[in-house]
PDB file of C-alpha atoms and ligand atoms in Angstrom:
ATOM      1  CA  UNK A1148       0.000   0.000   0.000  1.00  0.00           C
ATOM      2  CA  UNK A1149       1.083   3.662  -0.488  1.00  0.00           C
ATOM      3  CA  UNK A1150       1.437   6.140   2.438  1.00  0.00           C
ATOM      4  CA  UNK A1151       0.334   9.929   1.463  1.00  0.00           C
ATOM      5  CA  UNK A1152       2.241  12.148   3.107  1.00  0.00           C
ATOM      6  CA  UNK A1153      -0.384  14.918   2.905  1.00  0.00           C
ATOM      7  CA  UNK A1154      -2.858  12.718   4.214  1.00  0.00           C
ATOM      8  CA  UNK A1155      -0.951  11.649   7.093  1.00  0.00           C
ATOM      9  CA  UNK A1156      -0.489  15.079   8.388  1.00  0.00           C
ATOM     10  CA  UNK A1157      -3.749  16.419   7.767  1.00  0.00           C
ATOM     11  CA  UNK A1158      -4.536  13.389  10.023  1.00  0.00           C
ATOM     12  CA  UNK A1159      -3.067  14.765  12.654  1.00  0.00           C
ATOM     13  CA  UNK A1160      -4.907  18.049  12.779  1.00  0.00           C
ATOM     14  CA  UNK A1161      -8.003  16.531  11.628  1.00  0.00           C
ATOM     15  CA  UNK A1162      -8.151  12.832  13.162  1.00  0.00           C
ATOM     16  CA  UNK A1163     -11.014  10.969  11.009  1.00  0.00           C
ATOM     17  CA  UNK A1164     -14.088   9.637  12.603  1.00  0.00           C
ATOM     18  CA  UNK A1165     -15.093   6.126  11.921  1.00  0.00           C
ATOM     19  CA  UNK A1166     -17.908   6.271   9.468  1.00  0.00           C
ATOM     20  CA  UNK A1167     -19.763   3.072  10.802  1.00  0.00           C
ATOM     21  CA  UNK A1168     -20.066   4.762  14.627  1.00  0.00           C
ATOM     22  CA  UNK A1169     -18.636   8.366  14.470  1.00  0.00           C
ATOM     23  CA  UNK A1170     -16.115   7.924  17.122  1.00  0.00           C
ATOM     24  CA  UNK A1171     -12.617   9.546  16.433  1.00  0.00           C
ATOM     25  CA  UNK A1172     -10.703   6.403  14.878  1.00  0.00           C
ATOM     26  CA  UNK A1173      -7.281   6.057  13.495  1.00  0.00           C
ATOM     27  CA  UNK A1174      -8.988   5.486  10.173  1.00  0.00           C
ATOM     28  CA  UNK A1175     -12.182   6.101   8.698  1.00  0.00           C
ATOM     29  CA  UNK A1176     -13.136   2.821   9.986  1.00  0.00           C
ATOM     30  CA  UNK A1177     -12.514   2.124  13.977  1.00  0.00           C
ATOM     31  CA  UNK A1178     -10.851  -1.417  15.046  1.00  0.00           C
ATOM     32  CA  UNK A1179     -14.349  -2.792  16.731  1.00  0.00           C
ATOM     33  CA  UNK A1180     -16.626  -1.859  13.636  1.00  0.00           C
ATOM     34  CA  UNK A1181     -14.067  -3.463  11.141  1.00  0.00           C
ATOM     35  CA  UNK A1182     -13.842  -6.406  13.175  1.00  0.00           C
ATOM     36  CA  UNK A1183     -17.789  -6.595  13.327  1.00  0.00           C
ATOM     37  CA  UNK A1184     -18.065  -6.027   9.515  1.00  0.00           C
ATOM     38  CA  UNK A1185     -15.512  -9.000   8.863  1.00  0.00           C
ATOM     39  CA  UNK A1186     -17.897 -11.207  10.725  1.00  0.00           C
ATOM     40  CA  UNK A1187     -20.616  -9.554   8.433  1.00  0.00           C
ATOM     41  CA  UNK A1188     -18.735  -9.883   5.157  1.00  0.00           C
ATOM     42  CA  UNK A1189     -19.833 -12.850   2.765  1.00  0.00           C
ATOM     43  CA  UNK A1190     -17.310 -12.156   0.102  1.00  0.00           C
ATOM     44  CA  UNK A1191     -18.637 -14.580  -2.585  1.00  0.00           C
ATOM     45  CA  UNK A1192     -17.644 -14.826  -6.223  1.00  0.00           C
ATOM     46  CA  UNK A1193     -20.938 -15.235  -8.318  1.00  0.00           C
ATOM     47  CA  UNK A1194     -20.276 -16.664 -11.973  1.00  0.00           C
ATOM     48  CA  UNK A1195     -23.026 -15.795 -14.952  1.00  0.00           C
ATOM     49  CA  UNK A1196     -22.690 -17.578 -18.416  1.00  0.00           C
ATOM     50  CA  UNK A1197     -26.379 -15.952 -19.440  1.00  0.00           C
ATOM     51  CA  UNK A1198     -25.288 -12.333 -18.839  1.00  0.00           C
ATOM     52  CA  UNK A1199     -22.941 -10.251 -20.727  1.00  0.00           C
ATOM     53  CA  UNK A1200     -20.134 -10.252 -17.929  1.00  0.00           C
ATOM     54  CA  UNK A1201     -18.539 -13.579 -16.311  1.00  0.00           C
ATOM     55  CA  UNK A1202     -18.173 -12.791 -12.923  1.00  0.00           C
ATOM     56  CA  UNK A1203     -19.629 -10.399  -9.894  1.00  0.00           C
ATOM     57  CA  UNK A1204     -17.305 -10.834  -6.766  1.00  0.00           C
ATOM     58  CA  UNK A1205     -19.406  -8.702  -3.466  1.00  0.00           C
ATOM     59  CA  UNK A1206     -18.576  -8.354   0.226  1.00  0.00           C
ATOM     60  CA  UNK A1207     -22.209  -8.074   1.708  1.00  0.00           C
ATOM     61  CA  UNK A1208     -25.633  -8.825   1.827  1.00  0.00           C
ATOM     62  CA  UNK A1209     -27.704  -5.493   1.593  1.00  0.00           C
ATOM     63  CA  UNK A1210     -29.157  -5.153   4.782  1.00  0.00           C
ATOM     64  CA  UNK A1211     -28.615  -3.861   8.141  1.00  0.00           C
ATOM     65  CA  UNK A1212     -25.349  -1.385   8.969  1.00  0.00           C
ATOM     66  CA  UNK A1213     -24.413  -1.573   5.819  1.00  0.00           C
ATOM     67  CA  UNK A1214     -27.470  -0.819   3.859  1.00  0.00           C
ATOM     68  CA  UNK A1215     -28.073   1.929   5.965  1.00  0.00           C
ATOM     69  CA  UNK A1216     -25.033   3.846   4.951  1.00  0.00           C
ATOM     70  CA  UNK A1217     -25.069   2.621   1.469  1.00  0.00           C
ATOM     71  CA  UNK A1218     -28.313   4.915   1.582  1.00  0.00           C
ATOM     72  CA  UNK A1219     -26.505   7.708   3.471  1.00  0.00           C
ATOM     73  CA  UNK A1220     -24.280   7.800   0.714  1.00  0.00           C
ATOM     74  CA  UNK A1221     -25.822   7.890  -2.188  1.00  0.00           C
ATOM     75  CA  UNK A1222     -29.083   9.913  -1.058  1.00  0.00           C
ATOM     76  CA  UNK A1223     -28.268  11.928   1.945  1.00  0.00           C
ATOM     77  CA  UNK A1224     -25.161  13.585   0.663  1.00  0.00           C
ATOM     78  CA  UNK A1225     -22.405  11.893   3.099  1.00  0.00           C
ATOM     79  CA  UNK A1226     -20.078  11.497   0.109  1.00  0.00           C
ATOM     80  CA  UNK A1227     -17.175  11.128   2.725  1.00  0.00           C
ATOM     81  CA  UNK A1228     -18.277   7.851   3.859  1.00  0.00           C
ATOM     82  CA  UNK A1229     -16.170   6.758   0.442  1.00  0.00           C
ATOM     83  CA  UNK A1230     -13.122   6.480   2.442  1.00  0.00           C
ATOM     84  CA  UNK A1231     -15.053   4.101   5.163  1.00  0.00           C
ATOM     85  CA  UNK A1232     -15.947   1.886   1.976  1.00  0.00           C
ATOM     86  CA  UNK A1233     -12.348   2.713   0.691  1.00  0.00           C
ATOM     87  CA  UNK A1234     -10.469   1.071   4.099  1.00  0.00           C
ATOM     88  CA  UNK A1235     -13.051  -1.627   3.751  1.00  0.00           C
ATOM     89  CA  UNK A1236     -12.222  -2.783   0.485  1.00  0.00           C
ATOM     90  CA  UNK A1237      -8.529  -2.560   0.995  1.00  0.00           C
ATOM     91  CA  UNK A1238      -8.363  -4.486   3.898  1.00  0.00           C
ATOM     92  CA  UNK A1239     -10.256  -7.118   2.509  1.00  0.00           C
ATOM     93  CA  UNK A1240      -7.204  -9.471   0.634  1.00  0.00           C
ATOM     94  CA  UNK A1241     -10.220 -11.453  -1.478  1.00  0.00           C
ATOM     95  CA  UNK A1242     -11.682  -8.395  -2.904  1.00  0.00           C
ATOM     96  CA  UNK A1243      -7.868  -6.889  -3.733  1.00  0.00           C
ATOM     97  CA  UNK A1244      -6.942 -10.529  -5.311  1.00  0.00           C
ATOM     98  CA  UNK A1245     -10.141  -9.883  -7.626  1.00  0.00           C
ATOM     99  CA  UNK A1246      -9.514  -6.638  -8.092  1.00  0.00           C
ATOM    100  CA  UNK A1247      -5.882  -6.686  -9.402  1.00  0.00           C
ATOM    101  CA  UNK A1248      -6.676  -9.665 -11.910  1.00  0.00           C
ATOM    102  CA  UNK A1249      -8.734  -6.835 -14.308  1.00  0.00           C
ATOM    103  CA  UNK A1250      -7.228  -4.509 -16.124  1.00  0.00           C
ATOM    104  CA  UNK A1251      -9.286  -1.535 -16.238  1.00  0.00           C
ATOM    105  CA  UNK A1252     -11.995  -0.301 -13.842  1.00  0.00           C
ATOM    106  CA  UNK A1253     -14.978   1.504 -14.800  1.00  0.00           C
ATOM    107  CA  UNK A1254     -17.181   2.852 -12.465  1.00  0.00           C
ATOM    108  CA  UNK A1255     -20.696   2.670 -13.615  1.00  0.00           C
ATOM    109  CA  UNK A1256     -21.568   5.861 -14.597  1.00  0.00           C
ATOM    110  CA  UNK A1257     -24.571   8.482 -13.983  1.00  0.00           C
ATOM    111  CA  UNK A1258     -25.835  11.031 -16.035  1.00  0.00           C
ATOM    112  CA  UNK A1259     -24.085  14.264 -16.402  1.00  0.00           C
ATOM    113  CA  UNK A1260     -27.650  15.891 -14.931  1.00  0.00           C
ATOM    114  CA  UNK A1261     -27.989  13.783 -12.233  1.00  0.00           C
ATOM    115  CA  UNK A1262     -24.055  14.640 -11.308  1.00  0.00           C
ATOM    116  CA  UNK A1263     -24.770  17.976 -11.392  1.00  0.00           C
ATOM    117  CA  UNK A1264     -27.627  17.480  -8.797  1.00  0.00           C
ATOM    118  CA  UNK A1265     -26.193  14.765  -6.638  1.00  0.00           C
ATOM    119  CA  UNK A1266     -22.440  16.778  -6.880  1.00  0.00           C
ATOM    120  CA  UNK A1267     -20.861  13.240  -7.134  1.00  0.00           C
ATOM    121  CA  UNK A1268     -21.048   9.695  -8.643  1.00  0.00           C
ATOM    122  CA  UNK A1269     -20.450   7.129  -5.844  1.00  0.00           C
ATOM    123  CA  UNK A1270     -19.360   4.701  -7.971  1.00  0.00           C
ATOM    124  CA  UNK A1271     -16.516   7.149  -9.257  1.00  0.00           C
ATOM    125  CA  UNK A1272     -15.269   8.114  -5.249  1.00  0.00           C
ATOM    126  CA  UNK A1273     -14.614   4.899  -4.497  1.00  0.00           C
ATOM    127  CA  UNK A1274     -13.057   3.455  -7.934  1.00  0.00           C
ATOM    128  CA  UNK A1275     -10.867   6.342  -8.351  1.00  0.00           C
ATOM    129  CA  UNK A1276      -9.096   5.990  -5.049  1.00  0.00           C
ATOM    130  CA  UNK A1277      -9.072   2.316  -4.952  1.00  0.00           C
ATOM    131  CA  UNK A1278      -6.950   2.330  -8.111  1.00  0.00           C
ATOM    132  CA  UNK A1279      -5.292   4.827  -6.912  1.00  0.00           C
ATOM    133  CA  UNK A1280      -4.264   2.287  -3.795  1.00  0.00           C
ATOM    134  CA  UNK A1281      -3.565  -0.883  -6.089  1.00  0.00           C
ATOM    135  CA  UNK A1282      -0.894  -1.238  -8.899  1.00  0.00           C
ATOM    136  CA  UNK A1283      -1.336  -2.283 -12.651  1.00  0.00           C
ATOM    137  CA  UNK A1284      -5.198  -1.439 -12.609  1.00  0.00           C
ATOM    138  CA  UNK A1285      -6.253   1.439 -14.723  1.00  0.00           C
ATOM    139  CA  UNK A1286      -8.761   3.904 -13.683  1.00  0.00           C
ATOM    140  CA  UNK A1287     -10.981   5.031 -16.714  1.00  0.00           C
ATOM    141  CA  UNK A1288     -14.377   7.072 -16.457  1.00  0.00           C
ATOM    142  CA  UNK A1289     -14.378   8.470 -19.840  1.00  0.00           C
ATOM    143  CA  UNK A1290     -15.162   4.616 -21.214  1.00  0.00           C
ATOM    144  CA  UNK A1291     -18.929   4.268 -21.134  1.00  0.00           C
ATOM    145  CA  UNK A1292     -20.898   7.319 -20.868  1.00  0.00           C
ATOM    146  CA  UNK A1293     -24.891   7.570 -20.056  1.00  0.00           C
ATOM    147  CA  UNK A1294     -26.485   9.163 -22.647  1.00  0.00           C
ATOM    148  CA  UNK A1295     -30.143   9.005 -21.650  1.00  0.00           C
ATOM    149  CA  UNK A1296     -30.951  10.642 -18.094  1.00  0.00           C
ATOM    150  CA  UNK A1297     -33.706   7.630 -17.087  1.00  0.00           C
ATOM    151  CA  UNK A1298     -35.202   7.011 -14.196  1.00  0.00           C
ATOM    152  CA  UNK A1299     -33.443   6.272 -11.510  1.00  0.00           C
ATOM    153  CA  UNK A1300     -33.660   2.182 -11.308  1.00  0.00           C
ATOM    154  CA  UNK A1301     -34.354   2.123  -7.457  1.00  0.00           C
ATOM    155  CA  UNK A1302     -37.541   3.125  -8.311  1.00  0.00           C
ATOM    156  CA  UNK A1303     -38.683   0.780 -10.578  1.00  0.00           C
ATOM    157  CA  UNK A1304     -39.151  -3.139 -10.568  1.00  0.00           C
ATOM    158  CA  UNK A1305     -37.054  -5.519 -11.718  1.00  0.00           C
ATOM    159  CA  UNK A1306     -39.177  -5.591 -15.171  1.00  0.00           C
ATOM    160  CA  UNK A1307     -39.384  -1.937 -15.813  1.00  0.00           C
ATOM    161  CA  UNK A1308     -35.104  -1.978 -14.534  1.00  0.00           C
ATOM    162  CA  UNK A1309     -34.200  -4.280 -17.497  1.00  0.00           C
ATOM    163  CA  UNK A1310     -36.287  -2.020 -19.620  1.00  0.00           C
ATOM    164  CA  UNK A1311     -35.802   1.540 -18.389  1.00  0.00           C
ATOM    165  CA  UNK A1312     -31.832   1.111 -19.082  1.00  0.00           C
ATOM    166  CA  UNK A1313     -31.986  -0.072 -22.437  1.00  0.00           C
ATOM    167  CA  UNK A1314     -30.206   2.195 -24.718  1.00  0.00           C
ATOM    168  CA  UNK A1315     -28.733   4.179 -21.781  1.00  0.00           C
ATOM    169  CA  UNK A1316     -25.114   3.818 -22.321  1.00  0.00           C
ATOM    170  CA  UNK A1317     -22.484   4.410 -24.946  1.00  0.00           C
ATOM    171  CA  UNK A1318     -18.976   3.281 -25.667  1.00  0.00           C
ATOM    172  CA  UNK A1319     -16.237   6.171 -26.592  1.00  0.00           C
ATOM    173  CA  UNK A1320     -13.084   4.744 -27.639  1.00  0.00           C
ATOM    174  CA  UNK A1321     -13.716   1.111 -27.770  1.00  0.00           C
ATOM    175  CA  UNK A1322      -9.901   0.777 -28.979  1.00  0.00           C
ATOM    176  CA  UNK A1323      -8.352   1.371 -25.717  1.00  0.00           C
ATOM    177  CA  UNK A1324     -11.176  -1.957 -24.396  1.00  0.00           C
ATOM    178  CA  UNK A1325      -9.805  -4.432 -27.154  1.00  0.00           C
ATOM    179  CA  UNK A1326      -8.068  -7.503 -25.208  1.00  0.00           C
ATOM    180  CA  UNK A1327      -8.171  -6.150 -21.966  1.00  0.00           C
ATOM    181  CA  UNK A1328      -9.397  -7.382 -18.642  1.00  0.00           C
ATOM    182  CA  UNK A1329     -12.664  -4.670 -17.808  1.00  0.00           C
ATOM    183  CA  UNK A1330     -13.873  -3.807 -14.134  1.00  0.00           C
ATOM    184  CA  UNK A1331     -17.394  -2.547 -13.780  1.00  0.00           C
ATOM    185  CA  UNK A1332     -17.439  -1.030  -9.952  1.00  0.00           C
ATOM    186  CA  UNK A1333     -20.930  -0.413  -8.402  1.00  0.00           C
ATOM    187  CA  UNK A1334     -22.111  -0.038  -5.314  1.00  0.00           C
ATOM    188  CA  UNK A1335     -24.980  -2.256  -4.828  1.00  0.00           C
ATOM    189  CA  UNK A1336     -25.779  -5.070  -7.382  1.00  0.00           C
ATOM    190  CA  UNK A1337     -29.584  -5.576  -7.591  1.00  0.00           C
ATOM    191  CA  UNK A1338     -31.031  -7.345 -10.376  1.00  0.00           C
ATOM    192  CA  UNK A1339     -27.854  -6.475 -12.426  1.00  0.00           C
ATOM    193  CA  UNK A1340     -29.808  -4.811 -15.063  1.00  0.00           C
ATOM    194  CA  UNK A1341     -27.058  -1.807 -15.149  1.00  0.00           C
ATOM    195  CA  UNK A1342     -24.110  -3.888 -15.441  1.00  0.00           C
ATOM    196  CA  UNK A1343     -25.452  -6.253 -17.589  1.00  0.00           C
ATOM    197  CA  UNK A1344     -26.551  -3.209 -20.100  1.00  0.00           C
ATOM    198  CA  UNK A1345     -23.373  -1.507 -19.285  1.00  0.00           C
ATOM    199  CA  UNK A1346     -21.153  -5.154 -20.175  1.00  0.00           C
ATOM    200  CA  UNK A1347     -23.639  -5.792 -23.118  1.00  0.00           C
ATOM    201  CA  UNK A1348     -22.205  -2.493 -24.765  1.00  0.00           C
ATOM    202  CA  UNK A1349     -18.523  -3.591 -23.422  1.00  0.00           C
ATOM    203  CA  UNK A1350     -19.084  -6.539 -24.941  1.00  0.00           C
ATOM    204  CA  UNK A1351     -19.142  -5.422 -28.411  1.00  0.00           C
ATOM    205  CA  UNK A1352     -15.844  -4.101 -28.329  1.00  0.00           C
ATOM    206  CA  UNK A1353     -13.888  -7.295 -28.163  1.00  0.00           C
ATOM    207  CA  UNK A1354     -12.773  -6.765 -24.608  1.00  0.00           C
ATOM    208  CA  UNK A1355     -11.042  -9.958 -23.323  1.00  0.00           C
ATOM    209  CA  UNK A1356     -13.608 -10.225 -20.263  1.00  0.00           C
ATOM    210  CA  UNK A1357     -16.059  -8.462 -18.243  1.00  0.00           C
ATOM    211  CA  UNK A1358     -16.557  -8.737 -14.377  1.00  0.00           C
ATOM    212  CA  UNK A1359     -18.475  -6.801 -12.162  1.00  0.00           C
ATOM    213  CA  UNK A1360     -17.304  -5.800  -8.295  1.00  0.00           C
ATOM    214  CA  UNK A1361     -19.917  -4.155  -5.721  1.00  0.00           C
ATOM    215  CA  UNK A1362     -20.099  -3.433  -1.900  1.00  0.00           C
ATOM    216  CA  UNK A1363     -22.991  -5.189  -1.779  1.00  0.00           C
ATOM    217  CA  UNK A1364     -25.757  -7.555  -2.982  1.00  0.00           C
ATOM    218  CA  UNK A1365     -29.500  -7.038  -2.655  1.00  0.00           C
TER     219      UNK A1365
HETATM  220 ZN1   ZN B2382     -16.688   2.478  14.455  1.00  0.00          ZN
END
């Protein structure tokens, strides 16, 4: 792992909070909550041969602790819980091992109207920094890119989901995909109607394969 120098002394005028509990922590993530989430953590490697990527590799079940800050996140504005999700993911050695066997990693990305509203793409917070963290993966967000602002899918069922996303993303330079090893990152993996749209579109580029990571699984 890499140390930041910046980091480490902004630490020291600004020790983090863990963002499970709140209490002052050495990380963003205090020792008893990550040893409760490891007891918590499922880590399973799902394989697919009747959807456009191979294989989805997620830490937890969508439900409890975790769900409830998954929602935080995304739709009450407490972007910095990314570096919670961040130490979580980087201590976890199964996740890293999957991780570091793509290539690329593409967040799964929201429209440019919804960024403006929301101010960030979730997906994008974590991906970023996580390749940021782990050698020989390339971060990429200019890959796919949503061209129709739908609805948002948790809104919908899982009919209108595989529906409502149809036609929703594009690929822009499909050269740089050819051969290579492609990560879609998203937070929580429901019916897999984005990533299967998004890896449908990968797909067609003649990418070597496709896998999907998330946080969690509903
Ligand atoms: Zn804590």
């Amino acid at each position: 792992m890499k140390t930041n120098f910046i980091e480490n002394a902004l630490n020291l005028f600004f020790p983090p909070a863990c963002g499970m509990c709140g209490q002052i922590s050495a990380s963003y993530i205090c020792e008893y909550c990550y040893e409760y989430l490891k007891t918590r953590a499922k880590n399973r490697l799902d394989s697919y041969d009747d959807k456009y990527f191979s294989k989805h590799f997620w830490i937890f079940e969508y439900k409890d602790e975790i769900r409830e800050k998954i929602i935080d996140y995304k739709f009450n504005d407490k972007s910095y819980l990314y570096r919670t999700f961040l130490e979580i993911i980087l201590n976890n050695e199964q996740a890293i091992k999957y991780i570091q066997s793509f290539d690329i990693i593409i967040p799964v990305p929201i429209h440019k109207k919804r960024l403006k509203t929301r101010g960030y793409n979730q997906c994008e917070l974590i991906s970023k920094s996580l390749c940021k963290q782990i050698d020989n993966v390339v971060y990429r967000n200019d890959l796919i890119i949503k061209v129709n602002n739908i609805k948002p899918q948790s809104t919908l069922t899982k009919i209108e989901r595989a529906e409502n996303i149809i036609g929703a993303y594009e690929i822009s330079k499909p050269e740089i995909l050819r051969d290579r090893k492609i990560l879609l990152i998203d937070d929580i993996y429901t019916t897999g109607s984005t990533v299967n749209e998004c890896s449908k579109i990968l797909s067609e580029t003649n990418c070597e394969t496709i896998g999907v990571f998330s946080l969690a699984k509903d």
